[in-house]
PDB file of C-alpha atoms in Angstrom:
ATOM      1  CA  ALA A1231     -14.054  24.388   1.246  1.00 74.00           C
ATOM      2  CA  GLN A1232     -15.205  22.279  -1.656  1.00 80.00           C
ATOM      3  CA  ARG A1233     -16.956  19.046  -0.908  1.00 89.00           C
ATOM      4  CA  VAL A1234     -18.907  16.417  -2.814  1.00 94.00           C
ATOM      5  CA  THR A1235     -21.427  14.269  -0.995  1.00 95.00           C
ATOM      6  CA  GLN A1236     -22.939  11.071  -2.279  1.00 96.00           C
ATOM      7  CA  PRO A1237     -25.313  10.031   0.478  1.00 96.00           C
ATOM      8  CA  GLU A1238     -25.946   6.493  -0.741  1.00 95.00           C
ATOM      9  CA  LYS A1239     -23.089   4.035  -0.507  1.00 93.00           C
ATOM     10  CA  LEU A1240     -25.191   1.266  -2.068  1.00 96.00           C
ATOM     11  CA  LEU A1241     -28.163   1.379  -4.399  1.00 97.00           C
ATOM     12  CA  SER A1242     -29.980  -1.670  -5.679  1.00 97.00           C
ATOM     13  CA  VAL A1243     -32.719  -1.602  -8.308  1.00 97.00           C
ATOM     14  CA  PHE A1244     -34.379  -4.050 -10.661  1.00 97.00           C
ATOM     15  CA  LYS A1245     -33.805  -4.044 -14.394  1.00 97.00           C
ATOM     16  CA  GLY A1246     -36.137  -1.619 -16.105  1.00 97.00           C
ATOM     17  CA  ALA A1247     -36.686   0.481 -13.010  1.00 97.00           C
ATOM     18  CA  PRO A1248     -35.712   4.143 -12.864  1.00 97.00           C
ATOM     19  CA  VAL A1249     -32.536   4.981 -11.032  1.00 97.00           C
ATOM     20  CA  GLU A1250     -31.292   8.181  -9.424  1.00 97.00           C
ATOM     21  CA  LEU A1251     -27.858   8.519  -7.866  1.00 97.00           C
ATOM     22  CA  LYS A1252     -27.669  11.543  -5.656  1.00 97.00           C
ATOM     23  CA  CYS A1253     -24.835  14.054  -5.546  1.00 97.00           C
ATOM     24  CA  ASN A1254     -24.636  17.293  -3.629  1.00 96.00           C
ATOM     25  CA  TYR A1255     -21.739  19.687  -3.690  1.00 95.00           C
ATOM     26  CA  SER A1256     -20.380  22.567  -1.715  1.00 92.00           C
ATOM     27  CA  TYR A1257     -18.275  25.126  -3.535  1.00 88.00           C
ATOM     28  CA  SER A1258     -18.168  28.890  -3.402  1.00 83.00           C
ATOM     29  CA  GLY A1259     -17.155  29.320  -7.024  1.00 81.00           C
ATOM     30  CA  SER A1260     -18.773  28.295 -10.294  1.00 79.00           C
ATOM     31  CA  PRO A1261     -18.789  24.496 -10.284  1.00 81.00           C
ATOM     32  CA  GLU A1262     -17.655  22.137 -12.996  1.00 85.00           C
ATOM     33  CA  LEU A1263     -19.242  18.804 -12.235  1.00 90.00           C
ATOM     34  CA  PHE A1264     -18.685  15.332 -13.590  1.00 91.00           C
ATOM     35  CA  TRP A1265     -19.891  11.803 -13.167  1.00 94.00           C
ATOM     36  CA  TYR A1266     -17.333   9.025 -13.451  1.00 93.00           C
ATOM     37  CA  VAL A1267     -18.120   5.327 -13.639  1.00 94.00           C
ATOM     38  CA  GLN A1268     -15.902   2.441 -12.618  1.00 90.00           C
ATOM     39  CA  TYR A1269     -16.936  -0.993 -13.818  1.00 89.00           C
ATOM     40  CA  SER A1270     -15.549  -3.973 -11.976  1.00 80.00           C
ATOM     41  CA  ARG A1271     -11.737  -3.913 -12.057  1.00 72.00           C
ATOM     42  CA  GLN A1272     -11.642  -1.246 -14.743  1.00 78.00           C
ATOM     43  CA  ARG A1273     -10.517   2.335 -14.916  1.00 84.00           C
ATOM     44  CA  LEU A1274     -12.483   5.397 -13.970  1.00 87.00           C
ATOM     45  CA  GLN A1275     -14.337   6.495 -17.074  1.00 89.00           C
ATOM     46  CA  LEU A1276     -15.898   9.860 -17.674  1.00 87.00           C
ATOM     47  CA  LEU A1277     -19.635   9.389 -17.976  1.00 91.00           C
ATOM     48  CA  LEU A1278     -20.972  12.929 -18.023  1.00 88.00           C
ATOM     49  CA  ARG A1279     -19.853  16.497 -17.604  1.00 86.00           C
ATOM     50  CA  HIS A1280     -22.444  19.095 -16.826  1.00 81.00           C
ATOM     51  CA  ILE A1281     -21.252  21.719 -19.283  1.00 76.00           C
ATOM     52  CA  SER A1282     -21.931  19.465 -22.250  1.00 75.00           C
ATOM     53  CA  ARG A1283     -25.502  18.625 -21.194  1.00 72.00           C
ATOM     54  CA  GLU A1284     -25.200  15.301 -22.969  1.00 77.00           C
ATOM     55  CA  SER A1285     -26.817  11.939 -22.420  1.00 79.00           C
ATOM     56  CA  ILE A1286     -24.514   8.952 -22.280  1.00 83.00           C
ATOM     57  CA  LYS A1287     -25.801   5.367 -22.110  1.00 89.00           C
ATOM     58  CA  GLY A1288     -29.202   6.794 -21.264  1.00 91.00           C
ATOM     59  CA  PHE A1289     -27.902   8.685 -18.227  1.00 94.00           C
ATOM     60  CA  THR A1290     -28.525  12.376 -17.707  1.00 93.00           C
ATOM     61  CA  ALA A1291     -27.610  14.799 -14.968  1.00 93.00           C
ATOM     62  CA  ASP A1292     -28.798  18.324 -14.414  1.00 87.00           C
ATOM     63  CA  LEU A1293     -26.952  20.869 -12.379  1.00 89.00           C
ATOM     64  CA  ASN A1294     -29.285  22.513  -9.874  1.00 91.00           C
ATOM     65  CA  LYS A1295     -27.428  25.457  -8.391  1.00 89.00           C
ATOM     66  CA  GLY A1296     -30.279  26.299  -6.025  1.00 91.00           C
ATOM     67  CA  GLU A1297     -30.125  22.872  -4.423  1.00 92.00           C
ATOM     68  CA  THR A1298     -26.388  22.460  -5.123  1.00 93.00           C
ATOM     69  CA  SER A1299     -27.102  19.084  -6.639  1.00 95.00           C
ATOM     70  CA  PHE A1300     -26.033  17.120  -9.682  1.00 95.00           C
ATOM     71  CA  HIS A1301     -28.056  13.936  -9.487  1.00 96.00           C
ATOM     72  CA  LEU A1302     -27.526  11.208 -12.083  1.00 96.00           C
ATOM     73  CA  LYS A1303     -30.669   9.686 -13.565  1.00 96.00           C
ATOM     74  CA  LYS A1304     -31.662   6.946 -15.928  1.00 96.00           C
ATOM     75  CA  PRO A1305     -35.299   6.061 -16.662  1.00 96.00           C
ATOM     76  CA  PHE A1306     -34.763   2.335 -17.262  1.00 96.00           C
ATOM     77  CA  ALA A1307     -31.790   0.666 -15.604  1.00 97.00           C
ATOM     78  CA  GLN A1308     -29.954  -2.171 -17.338  1.00 97.00           C
ATOM     79  CA  GLU A1309     -27.882  -4.957 -15.764  1.00 96.00           C
ATOM     80  CA  GLU A1310     -24.776  -3.634 -17.466  1.00 96.00           C
ATOM     81  CA  ASP A1311     -25.192  -0.377 -15.555  1.00 97.00           C
ATOM     82  CA  SER A1312     -24.014  -2.155 -12.404  1.00 97.00           C
ATOM     83  CA  ALA A1313     -20.876  -0.296 -11.364  1.00 96.00           C
ATOM     84  CA  MET A1314     -19.411   2.214  -8.956  1.00 94.00           C
ATOM     85  CA  TYR A1315     -20.426   5.793  -9.726  1.00 96.00           C
ATOM     86  CA  TYR A1316     -18.456   8.812  -8.554  1.00 95.00           C
ATOM     87  CA  CYS A1317     -19.582  12.396  -8.634  1.00 96.00           C
ATOM     88  CA  ALA A1318     -16.686  14.847  -8.915  1.00 93.00           C
ATOM     89  CA  LEU A1319     -16.163  18.585  -8.749  1.00 90.00           C
ATOM     90  CA  SER A1320     -13.403  20.356 -10.612  1.00 85.00           C
ATOM     91  CA  TYR A1321     -12.177  23.351  -8.687  1.00 76.00           C
ATOM     92  CA  SER A1322      -9.244  25.681  -8.476  1.00 70.00           C
ATOM     93  CA  GLY A1323      -7.598  25.642  -5.073  1.00 60.00           C
ATOM     94  CA  GLY A1324      -4.480  27.370  -6.203  1.00 59.00           C
ATOM     95  CA  SER A1325      -2.780  27.604  -9.542  1.00 59.00           C
ATOM     96  CA  ASN A1326      -4.484  24.650 -11.117  1.00 67.00           C
ATOM     97  CA  TYR A1327      -7.772  22.844 -11.270  1.00 75.00           C
ATOM     98  CA  LYS A1328      -8.227  19.404  -9.797  1.00 80.00           C
ATOM     99  CA  LEU A1329     -10.993  16.998  -8.966  1.00 85.00           C
ATOM    100  CA  THR A1330     -12.514  16.261  -5.640  1.00 88.00           C
ATOM    101  CA  PHE A1331     -14.574  13.095  -5.575  1.00 91.00           C
ATOM    102  CA  GLY A1332     -17.521  11.897  -3.610  1.00 93.00           C
ATOM    103  CA  LYS A1333     -17.211   8.563  -1.856  1.00 92.00           C
ATOM    104  CA  GLY A1334     -19.090   6.820  -4.612  1.00 94.00           C
ATOM    105  CA  THR A1335     -22.300   4.846  -4.937  1.00 96.00           C
ATOM    106  CA  LEU A1336     -22.258   1.193  -5.857  1.00 95.00           C
ATOM    107  CA  LEU A1337     -25.193   0.564  -8.163  1.00 97.00           C
ATOM    108  CA  THR A1338     -26.454  -2.978  -8.545  1.00 97.00           C
ATOM    109  CA  VAL A1339     -29.098  -3.685 -11.166  1.00 97.00           C
ATOM    110  CA  ASN A1340     -30.803  -6.992 -10.515  1.00 96.00           C
ATOM    111  CA  PRO A1341     -32.408  -9.094 -13.260  1.00 94.00           C
TER     112      PRO A1341
ATOM    113  CA  GLU B1334     -10.078   6.287 -28.315  1.00 78.00           C
ATOM    114  CA  PRO B1335      -6.786   7.437 -26.747  1.00 83.00           C
ATOM    115  CA  GLU B1336      -5.980   5.990 -23.344  1.00 90.00           C
ATOM    116  CA  VAL B1337      -3.807   6.766 -20.367  1.00 94.00           C
ATOM    117  CA  THR B1338      -1.578   3.759 -19.775  1.00 95.00           C
ATOM    118  CA  GLN B1339      -0.250   2.758 -16.363  1.00 96.00           C
ATOM    119  CA  THR B1340       2.329   0.151 -15.440  1.00 96.00           C
ATOM    120  CA  PRO B1341       2.568  -2.061 -13.562  1.00 95.00           C
ATOM    121  CA  SER B1342      -1.032  -2.995 -12.848  1.00 94.00           C
ATOM    122  CA  HIS B1343      -0.020  -4.453  -9.493  1.00 96.00           C
ATOM    123  CA  GLN B1344       3.121  -3.868  -7.440  1.00 97.00           C
ATOM    124  CA  VAL B1345       4.007  -5.555  -4.188  1.00 97.00           C
ATOM    125  CA  THR B1346       6.857  -4.044  -2.221  1.00 97.00           C
ATOM    126  CA  GLN B1347       8.393  -4.294   1.204  1.00 97.00           C
ATOM    127  CA  MET B1348       8.035  -1.460   3.657  1.00 97.00           C
ATOM    128  CA  GLY B1349      10.894   0.990   3.313  1.00 97.00           C
ATOM    129  CA  GLN B1350      11.558   0.206  -0.334  1.00 97.00           C
ATOM    130  CA  GLU B1351      11.325   2.721  -3.151  1.00 97.00           C
ATOM    131  CA  VAL B1352       8.698   2.265  -5.849  1.00 98.00           C
ATOM    132  CA  ILE B1353       8.160   3.999  -9.156  1.00 97.00           C
ATOM    133  CA  LEU B1354       4.747   3.981 -10.748  1.00 97.00           C
ATOM    134  CA  ARG B1355       4.661   4.756 -14.425  1.00 97.00           C
ATOM    135  CA  CYS B1356       2.115   6.461 -16.604  1.00 97.00           C
ATOM    136  CA  VAL B1357       1.905   7.420 -20.264  1.00 96.00           C
ATOM    137  CA  PRO B1358      -0.615  10.247 -20.600  1.00 95.00           C
ATOM    138  CA  ILE B1359      -2.522  11.015 -23.763  1.00 93.00           C
ATOM    139  CA  SER B1360      -0.087  12.593 -26.186  1.00 90.00           C
ATOM    140  CA  ASN B1361      -1.725  15.977 -26.721  1.00 89.00           C
ATOM    141  CA  HIS B1362      -2.653  16.495 -23.077  1.00 90.00           C
ATOM    142  CA  LEU B1363      -0.727  19.107 -21.143  1.00 89.00           C
ATOM    143  CA  TYR B1364      -1.864  18.582 -17.540  1.00 91.00           C
ATOM    144  CA  PHE B1365      -1.057  15.494 -15.546  1.00 93.00           C
ATOM    145  CA  TYR B1366      -2.265  14.232 -12.223  1.00 94.00           C
ATOM    146  CA  TRP B1367      -1.876  11.480  -9.682  1.00 96.00           C
ATOM    147  CA  TYR B1368      -4.759  10.369  -7.517  1.00 95.00           C
ATOM    148  CA  ARG B1369      -4.962   7.535  -5.054  1.00 95.00           C
ATOM    149  CA  GLN B1370      -7.738   5.416  -3.615  1.00 92.00           C
ATOM    150  CA  ILE B1371      -7.215   3.530  -0.395  1.00 92.00           C
ATOM    151  CA  LEU B1372      -9.412   0.436  -0.291  1.00 88.00           C
ATOM    152  CA  GLY B1373     -12.942   1.356   0.693  1.00 82.00           C
ATOM    153  CA  GLN B1374     -12.289   5.081   0.589  1.00 85.00           C
ATOM    154  CA  LYS B1375     -12.777   7.796  -1.966  1.00 85.00           C
ATOM    155  CA  VAL B1376     -10.421   8.852  -4.714  1.00 90.00           C
ATOM    156  CA  GLU B1377      -8.054  11.563  -3.423  1.00 92.00           C
ATOM    157  CA  PHE B1378      -5.965  14.130  -5.261  1.00 91.00           C
ATOM    158  CA  LEU B1379      -2.207  13.862  -4.800  1.00 95.00           C
ATOM    159  CA  VAL B1380      -0.488  16.171  -7.270  1.00 94.00           C
ATOM    160  CA  SER B1381      -0.886  18.055 -10.521  1.00 91.00           C
ATOM    161  CA  PHE B1382       1.908  18.717 -13.001  1.00 92.00           C
ATOM    162  CA  TYR B1383       2.151  21.196 -15.829  1.00 90.00           C
ATOM    163  CA  ASN B1384       4.973  22.633 -17.892  1.00 88.00           C
ATOM    164  CA  ASN B1385       7.473  20.288 -16.287  1.00 90.00           C
ATOM    165  CA  GLU B1386       6.767  21.305 -12.753  1.00 91.00           C
ATOM    166  CA  ILE B1387       4.380  20.583  -9.925  1.00 92.00           C
ATOM    167  CA  SER B1388       1.524  23.069 -10.022  1.00 88.00           C
ATOM    168  CA  GLU B1389      -0.272  21.842  -6.942  1.00 87.00           C
ATOM    169  CA  LYS B1390       0.012  19.115  -4.335  1.00 90.00           C
ATOM    170  CA  SER B1391      -2.117  17.877  -1.480  1.00 91.00           C
ATOM    171  CA  GLU B1392      -1.204  17.304   2.147  1.00 91.00           C
ATOM    172  CA  ILE B1393      -0.761  13.635   1.331  1.00 93.00           C
ATOM    173  CA  PHE B1394       2.034  14.429  -1.103  1.00 95.00           C
ATOM    174  CA  ASP B1395       4.852  14.797   1.409  1.00 94.00           C
ATOM    175  CA  ASP B1396       8.633  14.614   0.948  1.00 94.00           C
ATOM    176  CA  GLN B1397       8.439  10.875   0.353  1.00 96.00           C
ATOM    177  CA  PHE B1398       6.652  11.489  -2.937  1.00 97.00           C
ATOM    178  CA  SER B1399       8.042  12.934  -6.141  1.00 97.00           C
ATOM    179  CA  VAL B1400       6.921  13.147  -9.749  1.00 97.00           C
ATOM    180  CA  GLU B1401       8.848  13.417 -12.929  1.00 94.00           C
ATOM    181  CA  ARG B1402       8.335  13.591 -16.658  1.00 92.00           C
ATOM    182  CA  PRO B1403      11.736  12.275 -17.694  1.00 85.00           C
ATOM    183  CA  ASP B1404      11.353  11.933 -21.440  1.00 85.00           C
ATOM    184  CA  GLY B1405       8.348  13.890 -22.641  1.00 78.00           C
ATOM    185  CA  SER B1406       6.043  10.896 -22.690  1.00 86.00           C
ATOM    186  CA  ASN B1407       6.271   9.090 -19.350  1.00 93.00           C
ATOM    187  CA  PHE B1408       4.986  10.589 -16.135  1.00 96.00           C
ATOM    188  CA  THR B1409       6.199   8.850 -13.002  1.00 97.00           C
ATOM    189  CA  LEU B1410       5.312   8.848  -9.335  1.00 98.00           C
ATOM    190  CA  LYS B1411       8.090   7.821  -6.965  1.00 97.00           C
ATOM    191  CA  ILE B1412       7.598   6.891  -3.341  1.00 97.00           C
ATOM    192  CA  ARG B1413      11.020   6.937  -1.683  1.00 96.00           C
ATOM    193  CA  SER B1414      10.435   4.818   1.383  1.00 95.00           C
ATOM    194  CA  THR B1415       7.094   3.081   1.317  1.00 97.00           C
ATOM    195  CA  LYS B1416       4.912   2.722   4.386  1.00 96.00           C
ATOM    196  CA  LEU B1417       2.097   0.281   5.014  1.00 97.00           C
ATOM    197  CA  GLU B1418      -0.407   3.109   4.692  1.00 96.00           C
ATOM    198  CA  ASP B1419       0.775   3.807   1.148  1.00 97.00           C
ATOM    199  CA  SER B1420      -1.052   0.671   0.058  1.00 97.00           C
ATOM    200  CA  ALA B1421      -3.689   1.913  -2.344  1.00 96.00           C
ATOM    201  CA  MET B1422      -4.765   2.117  -5.943  1.00 94.00           C
ATOM    202  CA  TYR B1423      -2.888   4.897  -7.702  1.00 97.00           C
ATOM    203  CA  PHE B1424      -4.489   6.513 -10.715  1.00 96.00           C
ATOM    204  CA  CYS B1425      -2.778   8.699 -13.252  1.00 96.00           C
ATOM    205  CA  ALA B1426      -4.894  11.180 -15.176  1.00 94.00           C
ATOM    206  CA  SER B1427      -4.350  13.745 -17.877  1.00 92.00           C
ATOM    207  CA  SER B1428      -6.362  16.565 -19.380  1.00 89.00           C
ATOM    208  CA  ILE B1429      -6.101  18.933 -22.307  1.00 86.00           C
ATOM    209  CA  THR B1430      -6.900  22.007 -20.279  1.00 79.00           C
ATOM    210  CA  GLY B1431      -6.155  22.892 -16.708  1.00 73.00           C
ATOM    211  CA  THR B1432      -9.803  23.579 -16.029  1.00 70.00           C
ATOM    212  CA  GLY B1433     -10.958  20.107 -16.954  1.00 65.00           C
ATOM    213  CA  ASP B1434     -13.453  21.461 -19.474  1.00 65.00           C
ATOM    214  CA  TYR B1435     -13.142  18.299 -21.502  1.00 70.00           C
ATOM    215  CA  GLY B1436     -12.845  16.019 -18.524  1.00 75.00           C
ATOM    216  CA  TYR B1437      -9.923  14.165 -17.110  1.00 85.00           C
ATOM    217  CA  THR B1438      -8.887  10.836 -18.620  1.00 90.00           C
ATOM    218  CA  PHE B1439      -7.805   8.248 -16.092  1.00 92.00           C
ATOM    219  CA  GLY B1440      -5.544   5.273 -16.431  1.00 94.00           C
ATOM    220  CA  SER B1441      -6.543   1.840 -15.200  1.00 92.00           C
ATOM    221  CA  GLY B1442      -4.492   2.257 -12.055  1.00 94.00           C
ATOM    222  CA  THR B1443      -1.638   0.563 -10.246  1.00 96.00           C
ATOM    223  CA  ARG B1444      -2.508  -1.381  -7.151  1.00 95.00           C
ATOM    224  CA  LEU B1445       0.343  -0.885  -4.704  1.00 97.00           C
ATOM    225  CA  THR B1446       0.594  -3.319  -1.821  1.00 97.00           C
ATOM    226  CA  VAL B1447       3.170  -2.580   0.861  1.00 97.00           C
ATOM    227  CA  VAL B1448       3.987  -5.544   3.100  1.00 97.00           C
TER     228      VAL B1448
END
């Protein structure tokens, strides 16, 4: 069965420090992975998708199939990065694709 | 940038009452979804909808739940007889493709409180 694991519920760093939010997945097929961000009281916003290999707001994520990981990284955290981050896997469990989410990591960037 | 719009933002209802949560997906998207997030828990898939019919539903989506696209723009989630445990944030999402290649766009959610 497909599963997404975010081992850290809370992560606190200082401004300017590097940050890494961990995500591991379990899926027998070819994974489509995403990072979503949810700022306080706002909607879930797509941050990254692995197939595009893009960098958004300084964040990057590399799919490591050997380690089944899709960790989110940023070299220098900013206060405005404080938010809830969800790793998600798009999979087909029947006739359609859908997302399964990790439990999320609350990132706090302190001044 | 196009958005998925959800109304109301907050709904309080008494146990046993029917509620309808409304969503307007992005106009050129073809796949529609409902997810929910119980406070403190992860976001969970409820149902996907394509070509005017349910394409997939989770175990959570029992006979008390139904979805409809009544007029080609709105996408609604109805809970027939609400229970306390239905209290959650409900997110609507839409995507261009069924595989999510371009991501899924989420609405801002409806917070449902059942009292």
